[in-house]
PDB file of C-alpha atoms and ligand atoms in Angstrom:
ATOM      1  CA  UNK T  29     -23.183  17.921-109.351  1.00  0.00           C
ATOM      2  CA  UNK T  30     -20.105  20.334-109.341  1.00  0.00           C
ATOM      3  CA  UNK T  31     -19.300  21.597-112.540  1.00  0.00           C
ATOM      4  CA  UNK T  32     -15.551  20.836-114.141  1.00  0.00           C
ATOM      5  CA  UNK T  33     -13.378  24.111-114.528  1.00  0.00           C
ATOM      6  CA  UNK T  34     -14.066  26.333-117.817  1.00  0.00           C
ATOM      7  CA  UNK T  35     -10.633  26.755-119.048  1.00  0.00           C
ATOM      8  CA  UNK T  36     -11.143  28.116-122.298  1.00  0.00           C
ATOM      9  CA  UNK T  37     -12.129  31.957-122.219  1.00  0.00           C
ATOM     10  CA  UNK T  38     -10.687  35.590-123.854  1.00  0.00           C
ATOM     11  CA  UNK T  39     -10.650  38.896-123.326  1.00  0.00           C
ATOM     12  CA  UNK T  40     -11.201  42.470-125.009  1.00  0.00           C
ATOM     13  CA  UNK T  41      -6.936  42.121-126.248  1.00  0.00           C
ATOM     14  CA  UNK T  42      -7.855  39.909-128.610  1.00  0.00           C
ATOM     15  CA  UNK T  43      -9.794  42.795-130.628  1.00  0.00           C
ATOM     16  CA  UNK T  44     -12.806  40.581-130.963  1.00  0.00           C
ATOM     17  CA  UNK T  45     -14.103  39.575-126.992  1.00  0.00           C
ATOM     18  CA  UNK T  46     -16.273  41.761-124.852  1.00  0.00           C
ATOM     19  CA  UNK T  47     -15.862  42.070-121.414  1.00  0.00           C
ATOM     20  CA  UNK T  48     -13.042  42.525-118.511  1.00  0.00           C
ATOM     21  CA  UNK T  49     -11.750  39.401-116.888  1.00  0.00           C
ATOM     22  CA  UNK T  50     -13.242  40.324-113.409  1.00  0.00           C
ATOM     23  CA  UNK T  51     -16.696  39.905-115.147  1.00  0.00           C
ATOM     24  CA  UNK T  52     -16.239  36.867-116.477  1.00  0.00           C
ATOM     25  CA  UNK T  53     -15.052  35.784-113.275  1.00  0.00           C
ATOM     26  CA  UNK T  54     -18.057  37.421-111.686  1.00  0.00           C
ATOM     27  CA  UNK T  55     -20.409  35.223-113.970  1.00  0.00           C
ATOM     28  CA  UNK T  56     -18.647  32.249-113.845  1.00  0.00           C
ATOM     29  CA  UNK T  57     -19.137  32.960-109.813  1.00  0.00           C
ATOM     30  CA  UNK T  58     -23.038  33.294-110.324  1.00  0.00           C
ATOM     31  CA  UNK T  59     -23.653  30.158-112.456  1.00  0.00           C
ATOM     32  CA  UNK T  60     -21.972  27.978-109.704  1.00  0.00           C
ATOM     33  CA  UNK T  61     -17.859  27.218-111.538  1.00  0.00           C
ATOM     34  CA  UNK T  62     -15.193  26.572-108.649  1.00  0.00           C
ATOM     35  CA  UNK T  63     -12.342  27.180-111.239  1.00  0.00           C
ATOM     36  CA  UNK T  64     -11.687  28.666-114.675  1.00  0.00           C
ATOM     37  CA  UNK T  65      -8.805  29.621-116.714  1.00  0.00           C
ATOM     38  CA  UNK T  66      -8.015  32.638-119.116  1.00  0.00           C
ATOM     39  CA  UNK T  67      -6.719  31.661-122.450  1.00  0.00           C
ATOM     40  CA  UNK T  68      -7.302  34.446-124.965  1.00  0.00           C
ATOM     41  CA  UNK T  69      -5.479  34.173-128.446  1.00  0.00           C
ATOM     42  CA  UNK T  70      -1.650  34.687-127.908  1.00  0.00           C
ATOM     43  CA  UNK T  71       0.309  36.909-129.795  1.00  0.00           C
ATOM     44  CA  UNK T  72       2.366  35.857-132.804  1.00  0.00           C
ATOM     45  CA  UNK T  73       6.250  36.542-133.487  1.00  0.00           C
ATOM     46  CA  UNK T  74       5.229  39.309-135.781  1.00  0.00           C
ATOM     47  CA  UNK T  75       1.947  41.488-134.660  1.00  0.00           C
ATOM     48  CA  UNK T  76       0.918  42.478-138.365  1.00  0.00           C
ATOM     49  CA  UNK T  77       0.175  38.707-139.090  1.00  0.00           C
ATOM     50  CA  UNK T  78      -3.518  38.946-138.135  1.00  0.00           C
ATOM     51  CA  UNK T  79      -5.793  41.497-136.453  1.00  0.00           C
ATOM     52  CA  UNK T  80      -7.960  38.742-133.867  1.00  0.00           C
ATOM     53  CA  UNK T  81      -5.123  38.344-130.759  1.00  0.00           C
ATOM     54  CA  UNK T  82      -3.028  40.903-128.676  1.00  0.00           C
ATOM     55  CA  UNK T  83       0.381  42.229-129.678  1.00  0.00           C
ATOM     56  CA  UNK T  84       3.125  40.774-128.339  1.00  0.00           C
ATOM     57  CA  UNK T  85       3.888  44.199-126.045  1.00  0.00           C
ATOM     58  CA  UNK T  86       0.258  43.563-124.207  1.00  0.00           C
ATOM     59  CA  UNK T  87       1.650  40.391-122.950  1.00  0.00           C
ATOM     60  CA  UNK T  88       2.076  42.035-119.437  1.00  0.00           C
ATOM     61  CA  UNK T  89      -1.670  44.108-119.674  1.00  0.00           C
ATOM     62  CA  UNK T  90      -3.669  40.988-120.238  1.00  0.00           C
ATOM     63  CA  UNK T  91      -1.130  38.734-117.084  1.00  0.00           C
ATOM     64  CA  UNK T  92      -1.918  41.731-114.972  1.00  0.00           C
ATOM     65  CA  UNK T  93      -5.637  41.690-116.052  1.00  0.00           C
ATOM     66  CA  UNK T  94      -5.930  38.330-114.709  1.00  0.00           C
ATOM     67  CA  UNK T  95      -4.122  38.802-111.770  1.00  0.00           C
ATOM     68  CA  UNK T  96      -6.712  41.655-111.100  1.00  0.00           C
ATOM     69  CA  UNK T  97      -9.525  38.842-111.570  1.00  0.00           C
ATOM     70  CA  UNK T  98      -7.628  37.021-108.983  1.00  0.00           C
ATOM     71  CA  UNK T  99      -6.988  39.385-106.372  1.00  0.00           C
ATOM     72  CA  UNK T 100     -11.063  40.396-107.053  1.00  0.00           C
ATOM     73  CA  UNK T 101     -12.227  36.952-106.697  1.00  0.00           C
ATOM     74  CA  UNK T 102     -10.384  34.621-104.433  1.00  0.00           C
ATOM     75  CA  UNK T 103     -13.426  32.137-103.758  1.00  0.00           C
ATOM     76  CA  UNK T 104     -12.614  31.150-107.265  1.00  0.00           C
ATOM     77  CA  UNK T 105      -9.352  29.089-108.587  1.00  0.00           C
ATOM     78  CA  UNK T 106      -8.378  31.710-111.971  1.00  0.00           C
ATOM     79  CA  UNK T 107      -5.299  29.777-114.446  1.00  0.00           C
ATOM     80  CA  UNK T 108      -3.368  31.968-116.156  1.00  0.00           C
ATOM     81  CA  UNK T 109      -2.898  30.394-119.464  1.00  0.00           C
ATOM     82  CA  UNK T 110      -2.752  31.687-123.860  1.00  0.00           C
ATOM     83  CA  UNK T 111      -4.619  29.302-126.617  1.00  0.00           C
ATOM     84  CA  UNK T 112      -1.367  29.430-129.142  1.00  0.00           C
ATOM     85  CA  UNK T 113      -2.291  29.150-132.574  1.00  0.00           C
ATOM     86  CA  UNK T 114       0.046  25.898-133.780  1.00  0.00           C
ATOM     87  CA  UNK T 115       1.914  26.525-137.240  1.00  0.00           C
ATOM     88  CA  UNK T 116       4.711  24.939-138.145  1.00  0.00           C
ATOM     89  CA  UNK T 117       8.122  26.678-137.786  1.00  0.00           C
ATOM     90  CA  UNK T 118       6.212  28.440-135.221  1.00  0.00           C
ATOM     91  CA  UNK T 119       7.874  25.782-132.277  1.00  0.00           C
ATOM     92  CA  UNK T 120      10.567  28.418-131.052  1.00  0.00           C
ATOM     93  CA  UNK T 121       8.175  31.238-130.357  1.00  0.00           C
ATOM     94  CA  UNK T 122       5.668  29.505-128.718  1.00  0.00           C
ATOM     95  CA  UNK T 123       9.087  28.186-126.143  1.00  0.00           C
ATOM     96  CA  UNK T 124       9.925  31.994-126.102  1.00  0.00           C
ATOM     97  CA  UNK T 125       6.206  32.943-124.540  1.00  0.00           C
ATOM     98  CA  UNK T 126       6.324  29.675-122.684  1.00  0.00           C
ATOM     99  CA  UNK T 127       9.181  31.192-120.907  1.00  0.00           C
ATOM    100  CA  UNK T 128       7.547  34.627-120.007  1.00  0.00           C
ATOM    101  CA  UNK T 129       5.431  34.027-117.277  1.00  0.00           C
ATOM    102  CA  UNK T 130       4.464  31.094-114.721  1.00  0.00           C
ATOM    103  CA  UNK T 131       1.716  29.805-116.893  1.00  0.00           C
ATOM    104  CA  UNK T 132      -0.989  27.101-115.521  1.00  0.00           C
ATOM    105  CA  UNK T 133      -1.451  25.555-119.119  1.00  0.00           C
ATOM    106  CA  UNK T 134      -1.433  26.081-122.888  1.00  0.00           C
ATOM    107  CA  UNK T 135      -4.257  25.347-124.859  1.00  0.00           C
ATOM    108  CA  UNK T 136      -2.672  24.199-128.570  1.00  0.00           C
ATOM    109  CA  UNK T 137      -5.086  25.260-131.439  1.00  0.00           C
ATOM    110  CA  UNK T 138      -5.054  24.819-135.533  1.00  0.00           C
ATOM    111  CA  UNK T 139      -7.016  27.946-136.836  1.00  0.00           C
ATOM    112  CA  UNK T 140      -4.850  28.327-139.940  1.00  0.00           C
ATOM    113  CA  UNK T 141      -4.405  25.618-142.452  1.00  0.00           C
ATOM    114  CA  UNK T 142      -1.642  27.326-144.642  1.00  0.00           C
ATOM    115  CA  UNK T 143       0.107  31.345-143.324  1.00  0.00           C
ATOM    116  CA  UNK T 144      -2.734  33.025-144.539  1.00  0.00           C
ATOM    117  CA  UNK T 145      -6.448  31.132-144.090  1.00  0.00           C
ATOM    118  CA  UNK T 146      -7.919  30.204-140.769  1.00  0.00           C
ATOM    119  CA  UNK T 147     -10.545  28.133-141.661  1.00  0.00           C
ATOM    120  CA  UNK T 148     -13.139  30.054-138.632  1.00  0.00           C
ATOM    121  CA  UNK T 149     -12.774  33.219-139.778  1.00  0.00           C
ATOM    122  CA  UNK T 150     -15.882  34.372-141.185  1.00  0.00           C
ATOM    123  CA  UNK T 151     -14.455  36.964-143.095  1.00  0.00           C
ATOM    124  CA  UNK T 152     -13.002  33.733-145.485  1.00  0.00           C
ATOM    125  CA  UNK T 153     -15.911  32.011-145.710  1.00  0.00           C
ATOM    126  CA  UNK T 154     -15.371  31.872-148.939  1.00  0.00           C
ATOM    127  CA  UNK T 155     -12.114  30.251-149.079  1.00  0.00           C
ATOM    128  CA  UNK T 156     -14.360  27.269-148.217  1.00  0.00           C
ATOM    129  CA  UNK T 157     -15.548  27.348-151.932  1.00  0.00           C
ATOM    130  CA  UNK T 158     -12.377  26.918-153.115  1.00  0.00           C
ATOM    131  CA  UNK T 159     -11.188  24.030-151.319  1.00  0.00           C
ATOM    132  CA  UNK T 160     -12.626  20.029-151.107  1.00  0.00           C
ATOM    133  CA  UNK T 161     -13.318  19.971-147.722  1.00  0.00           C
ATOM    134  CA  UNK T 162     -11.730  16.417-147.235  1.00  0.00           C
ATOM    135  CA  UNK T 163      -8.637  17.600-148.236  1.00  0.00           C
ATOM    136  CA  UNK T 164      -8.971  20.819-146.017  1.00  0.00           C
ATOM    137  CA  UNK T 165     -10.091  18.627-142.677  1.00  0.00           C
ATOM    138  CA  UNK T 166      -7.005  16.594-144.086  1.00  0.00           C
ATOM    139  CA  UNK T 167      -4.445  19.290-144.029  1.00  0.00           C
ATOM    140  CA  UNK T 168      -6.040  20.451-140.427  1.00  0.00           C
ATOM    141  CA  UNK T 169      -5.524  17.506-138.852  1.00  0.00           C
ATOM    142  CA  UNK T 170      -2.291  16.915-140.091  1.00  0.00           C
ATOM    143  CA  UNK T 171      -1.291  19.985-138.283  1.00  0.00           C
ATOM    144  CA  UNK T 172      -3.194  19.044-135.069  1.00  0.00           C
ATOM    145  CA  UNK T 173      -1.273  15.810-135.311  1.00  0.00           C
ATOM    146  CA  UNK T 174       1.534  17.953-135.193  1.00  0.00           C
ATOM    147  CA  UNK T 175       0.562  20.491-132.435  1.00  0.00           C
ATOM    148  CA  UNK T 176       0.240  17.198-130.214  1.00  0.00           C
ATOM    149  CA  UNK T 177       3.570  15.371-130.969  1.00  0.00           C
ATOM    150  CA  UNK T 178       5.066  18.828-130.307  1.00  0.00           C
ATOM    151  CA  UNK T 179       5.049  19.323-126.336  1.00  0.00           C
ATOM    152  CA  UNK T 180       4.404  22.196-126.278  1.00  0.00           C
ATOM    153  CA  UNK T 181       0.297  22.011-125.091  1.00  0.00           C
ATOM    154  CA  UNK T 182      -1.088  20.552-122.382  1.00  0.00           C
ATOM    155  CA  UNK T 183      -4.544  20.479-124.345  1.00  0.00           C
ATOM    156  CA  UNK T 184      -5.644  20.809-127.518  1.00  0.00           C
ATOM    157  CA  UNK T 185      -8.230  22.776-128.528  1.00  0.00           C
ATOM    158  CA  UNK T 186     -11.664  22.319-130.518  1.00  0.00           C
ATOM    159  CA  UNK T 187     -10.425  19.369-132.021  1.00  0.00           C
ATOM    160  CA  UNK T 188     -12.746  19.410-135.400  1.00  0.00           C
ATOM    161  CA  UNK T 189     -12.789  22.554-135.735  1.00  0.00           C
ATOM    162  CA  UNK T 190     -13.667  22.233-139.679  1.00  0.00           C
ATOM    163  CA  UNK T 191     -17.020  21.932-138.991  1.00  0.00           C
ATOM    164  CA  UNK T 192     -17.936  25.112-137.372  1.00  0.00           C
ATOM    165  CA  UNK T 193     -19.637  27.072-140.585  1.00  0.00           C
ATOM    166  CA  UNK T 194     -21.057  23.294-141.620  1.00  0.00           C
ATOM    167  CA  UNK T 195     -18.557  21.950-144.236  1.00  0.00           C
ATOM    168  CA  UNK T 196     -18.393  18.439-143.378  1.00  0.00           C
ATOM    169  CA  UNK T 197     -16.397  15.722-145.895  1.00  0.00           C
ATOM    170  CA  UNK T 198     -18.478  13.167-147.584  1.00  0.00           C
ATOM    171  CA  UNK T 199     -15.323  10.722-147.076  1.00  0.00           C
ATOM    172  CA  UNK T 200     -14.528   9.680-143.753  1.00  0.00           C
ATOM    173  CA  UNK T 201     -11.824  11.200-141.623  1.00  0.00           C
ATOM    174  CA  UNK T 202     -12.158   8.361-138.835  1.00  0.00           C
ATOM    175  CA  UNK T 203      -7.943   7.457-140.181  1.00  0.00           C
ATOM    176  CA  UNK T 204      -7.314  11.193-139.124  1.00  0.00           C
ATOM    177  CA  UNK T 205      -8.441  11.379-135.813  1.00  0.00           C
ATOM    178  CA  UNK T 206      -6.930   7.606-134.708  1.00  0.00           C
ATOM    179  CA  UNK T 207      -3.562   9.339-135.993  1.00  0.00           C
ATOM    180  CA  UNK T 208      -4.020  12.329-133.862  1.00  0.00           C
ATOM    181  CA  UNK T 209      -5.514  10.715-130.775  1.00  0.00           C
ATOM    182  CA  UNK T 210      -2.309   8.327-130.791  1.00  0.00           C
ATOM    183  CA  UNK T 211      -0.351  11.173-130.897  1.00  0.00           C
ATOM    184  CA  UNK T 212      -2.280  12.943-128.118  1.00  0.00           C
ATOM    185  CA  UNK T 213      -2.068   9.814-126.118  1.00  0.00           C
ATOM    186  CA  UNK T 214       1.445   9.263-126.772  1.00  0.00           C
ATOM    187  CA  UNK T 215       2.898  12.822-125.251  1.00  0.00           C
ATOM    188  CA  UNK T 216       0.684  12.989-122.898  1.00  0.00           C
ATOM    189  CA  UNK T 217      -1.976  15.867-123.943  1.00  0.00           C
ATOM    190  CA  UNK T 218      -5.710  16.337-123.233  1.00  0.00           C
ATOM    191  CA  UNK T 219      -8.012  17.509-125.509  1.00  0.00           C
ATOM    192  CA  UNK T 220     -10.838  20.258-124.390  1.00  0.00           C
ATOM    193  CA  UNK T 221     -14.908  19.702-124.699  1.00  0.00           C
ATOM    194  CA  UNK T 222     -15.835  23.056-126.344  1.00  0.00           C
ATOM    195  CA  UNK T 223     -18.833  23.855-125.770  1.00  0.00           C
ATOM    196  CA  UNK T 224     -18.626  27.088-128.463  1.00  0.00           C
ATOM    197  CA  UNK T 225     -19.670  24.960-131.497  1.00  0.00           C
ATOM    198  CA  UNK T 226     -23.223  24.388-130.124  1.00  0.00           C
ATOM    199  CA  UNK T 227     -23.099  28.379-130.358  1.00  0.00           C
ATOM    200  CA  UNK T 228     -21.659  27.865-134.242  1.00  0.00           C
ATOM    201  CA  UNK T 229     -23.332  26.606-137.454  1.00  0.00           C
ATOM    202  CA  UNK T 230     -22.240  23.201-136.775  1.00  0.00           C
ATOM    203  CA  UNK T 231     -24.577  22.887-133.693  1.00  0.00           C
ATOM    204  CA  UNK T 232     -22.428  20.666-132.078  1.00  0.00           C
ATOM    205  CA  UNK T 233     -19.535  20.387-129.476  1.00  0.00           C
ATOM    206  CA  UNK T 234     -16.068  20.255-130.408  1.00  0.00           C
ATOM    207  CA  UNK T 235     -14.943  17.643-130.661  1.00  0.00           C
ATOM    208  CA  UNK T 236     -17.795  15.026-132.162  1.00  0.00           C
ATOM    209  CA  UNK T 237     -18.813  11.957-129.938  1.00  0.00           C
ATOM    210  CA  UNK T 238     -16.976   9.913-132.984  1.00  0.00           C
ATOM    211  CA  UNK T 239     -14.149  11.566-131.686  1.00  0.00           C
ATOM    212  CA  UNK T 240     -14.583  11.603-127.806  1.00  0.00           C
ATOM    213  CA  UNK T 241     -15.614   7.807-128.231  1.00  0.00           C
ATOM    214  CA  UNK T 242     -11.837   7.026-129.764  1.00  0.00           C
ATOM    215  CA  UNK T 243     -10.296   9.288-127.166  1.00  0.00           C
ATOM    216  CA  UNK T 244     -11.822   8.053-124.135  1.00  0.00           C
ATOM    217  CA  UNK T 245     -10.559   4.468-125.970  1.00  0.00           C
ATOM    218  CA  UNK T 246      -7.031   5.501-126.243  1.00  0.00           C
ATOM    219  CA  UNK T 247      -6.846   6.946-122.557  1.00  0.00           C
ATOM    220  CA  UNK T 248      -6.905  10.306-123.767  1.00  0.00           C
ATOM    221  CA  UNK T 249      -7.648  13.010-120.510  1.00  0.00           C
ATOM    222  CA  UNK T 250     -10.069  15.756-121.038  1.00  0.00           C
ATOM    223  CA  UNK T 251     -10.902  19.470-120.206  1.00  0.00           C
ATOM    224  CA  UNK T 252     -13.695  21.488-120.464  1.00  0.00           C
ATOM    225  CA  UNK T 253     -14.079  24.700-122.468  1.00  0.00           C
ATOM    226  CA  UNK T 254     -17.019  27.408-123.320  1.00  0.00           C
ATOM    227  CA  UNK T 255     -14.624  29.337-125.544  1.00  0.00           C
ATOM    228  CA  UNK T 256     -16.372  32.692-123.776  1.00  0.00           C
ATOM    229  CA  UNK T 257     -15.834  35.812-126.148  1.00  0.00           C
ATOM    230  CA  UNK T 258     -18.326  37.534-123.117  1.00  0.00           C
ATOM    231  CA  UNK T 259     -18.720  37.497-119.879  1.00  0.00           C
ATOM    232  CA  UNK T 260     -22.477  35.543-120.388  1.00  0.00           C
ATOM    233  CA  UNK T 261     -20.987  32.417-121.897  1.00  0.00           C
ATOM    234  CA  UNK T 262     -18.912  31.205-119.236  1.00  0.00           C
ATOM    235  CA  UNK T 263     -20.106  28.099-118.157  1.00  0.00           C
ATOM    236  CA  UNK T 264     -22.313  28.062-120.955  1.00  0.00           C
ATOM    237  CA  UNK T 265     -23.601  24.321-122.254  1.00  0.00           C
ATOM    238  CA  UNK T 266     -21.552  22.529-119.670  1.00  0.00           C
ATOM    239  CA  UNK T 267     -24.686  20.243-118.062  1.00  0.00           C
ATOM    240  CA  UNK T 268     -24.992  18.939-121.624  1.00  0.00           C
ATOM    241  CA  UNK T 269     -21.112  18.547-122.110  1.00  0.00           C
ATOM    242  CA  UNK T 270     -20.479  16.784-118.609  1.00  0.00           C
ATOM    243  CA  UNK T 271     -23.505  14.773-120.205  1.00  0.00           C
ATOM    244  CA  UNK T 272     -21.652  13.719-123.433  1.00  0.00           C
ATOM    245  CA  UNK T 273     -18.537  12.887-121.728  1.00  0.00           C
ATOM    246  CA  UNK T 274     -19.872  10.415-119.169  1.00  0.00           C
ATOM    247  CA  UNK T 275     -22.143   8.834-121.919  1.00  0.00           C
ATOM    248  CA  UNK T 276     -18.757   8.640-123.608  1.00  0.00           C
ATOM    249  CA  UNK T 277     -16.895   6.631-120.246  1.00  0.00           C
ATOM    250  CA  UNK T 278     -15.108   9.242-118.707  1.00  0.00           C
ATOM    251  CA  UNK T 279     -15.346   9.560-115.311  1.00  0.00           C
ATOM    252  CA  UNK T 280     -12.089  12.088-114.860  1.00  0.00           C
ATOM    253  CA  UNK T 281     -10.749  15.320-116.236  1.00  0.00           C
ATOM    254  CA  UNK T 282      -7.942  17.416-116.140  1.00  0.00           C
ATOM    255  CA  UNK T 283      -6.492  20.401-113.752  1.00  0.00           C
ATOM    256  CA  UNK T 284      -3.839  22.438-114.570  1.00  0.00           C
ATOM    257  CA  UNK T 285      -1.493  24.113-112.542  1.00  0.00           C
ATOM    258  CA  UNK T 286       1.871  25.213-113.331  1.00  0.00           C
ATOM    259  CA  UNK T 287       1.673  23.434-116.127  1.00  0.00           C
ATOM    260  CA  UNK T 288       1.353  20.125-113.976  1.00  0.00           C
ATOM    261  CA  UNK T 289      -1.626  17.990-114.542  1.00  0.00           C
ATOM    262  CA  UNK T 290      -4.114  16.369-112.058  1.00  0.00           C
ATOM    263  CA  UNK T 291      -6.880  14.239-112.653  1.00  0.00           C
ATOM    264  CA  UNK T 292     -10.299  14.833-110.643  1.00  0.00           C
ATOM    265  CA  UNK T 293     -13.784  13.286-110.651  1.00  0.00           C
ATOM    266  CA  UNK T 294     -15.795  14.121-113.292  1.00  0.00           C
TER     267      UNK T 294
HETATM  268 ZN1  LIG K 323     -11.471  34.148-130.473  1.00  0.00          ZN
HETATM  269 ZN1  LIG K 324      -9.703  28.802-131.028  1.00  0.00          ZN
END
């Protein structure tokens, strides 16, 4: 069985990844991938807003990185591509590095929840104890909702996201993720299989199999995504994600190029 592409992967810009893109590209050669895409954090209008992504001047360094990656390794397919963080009022920006350089994809991500928590940061762990986490995985997914109605992603990334240090609402959330996933469906947008959260407190990938099961209902495409912050986790956990999905019902996924989409066997 050939393995789907990894399209979800950093480097050392973002201030918290190890590792040049040529070696992940060299791993992801070694455990058997085809094709994977770079999508480390992208920089924000203003580069004092957080210290996890690259400033908006190393832009060029981390395009030329990759391009490095794919003059190194040309048996391999490498997208260029940014996971955006998705705020609102943030819609003109994220057009303004759209328009920068011939990008295969955007991956569309909720890390904050209001301008100053994002809700994976373990440094605001305990933010969590302020907060009922119903109305937290509320707010988030009002905001992923969002991210997919914009246009501006072709995927959205680790779609429950919440759950990664465990907090889980006693409620249930099954009203947010129909909203979302009719969204997604609507405009068009895939969501990823990441396989990070199996690495993460929550043991699990993002999104749930609640989740995937509604998605795969609605028509919604997917991608695949370790969410490598080193070279060693490319590829990592996708046997048992390829699993999940076809237990799911899917039987395709998603290739970017250009931003165009085309779906292949899973
Ligand atoms: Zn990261
Ligand atoms: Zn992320």
């Amino acid at each position: 069985m050939s393995l789907p592409a990894d399209y979800h992967m950093h480097t050392p810009l973002c201030r918290h990844a190890a590792g040049e893109p040529v070696e992940y590209a060299k791993h992801a050669v070694a455990v058997g991938l085809t094709e994977i895409g770079f999508s480390d954090h992208s920089p924000m209008a203003r580069d004092d807003f957080d210290n996890w992504r690259m400033n908006a001047s190393q832009l060029d360094e981390y395009v030329e990185k990759v391009r490095h990656a794919q003059r190194d390794f040309p048996q391999l397919t490498i997208r260029l591509a940014l996971e955006v963080d998705y705020l609102p009022g943030h819609e003109d920006w994220i057009r303004d590095l759209a328009a920068r350089h011939p990008w295969d994809y955007f991956i569309g991500s909720v890390h904050y929840v209001s301008d100053s928590w994002d809700i994976d940061n373990p440094a605001k762990l305990s933010e969590w104890n302020q907060r009922d986490a119903f109305e937290v995985w509320s707010d988030y997914f009002d905001r992923l909702t969002m991210a997919a109605e914009s246009k501006l992603f072709e995927i959205i990334g680790h779609a429950d996201l919440p759950k990664k240090f465990g907090h889980r609402p006693t409620r249930d959330c099954t009203p947010f993720y129909e909203k979302f996933l009719a969204a997604a469906a609507k405009s068009g947008c895939a969501i990823e299989l990441n396989t990070a959260g199996l690495r993460k407190d929550c043991r699990e990938i993002y999104p749930s199999p609640e989740i995937l099961r509604l998605a795969f209902q609605r028509g919604v495409p997917i991608t695949f995504g370790s969410d490598a912050h080193a070279p060693e986790e490319v590829g990592m956990s996708f046997a048992e994600a390829v699993q999940l999905a076809r237990d799911v019902g899917f039987r395709e996924c998603c290739q970017f190029a250009k931003r165009k989409n085309r779906m292949i066997k899973l």
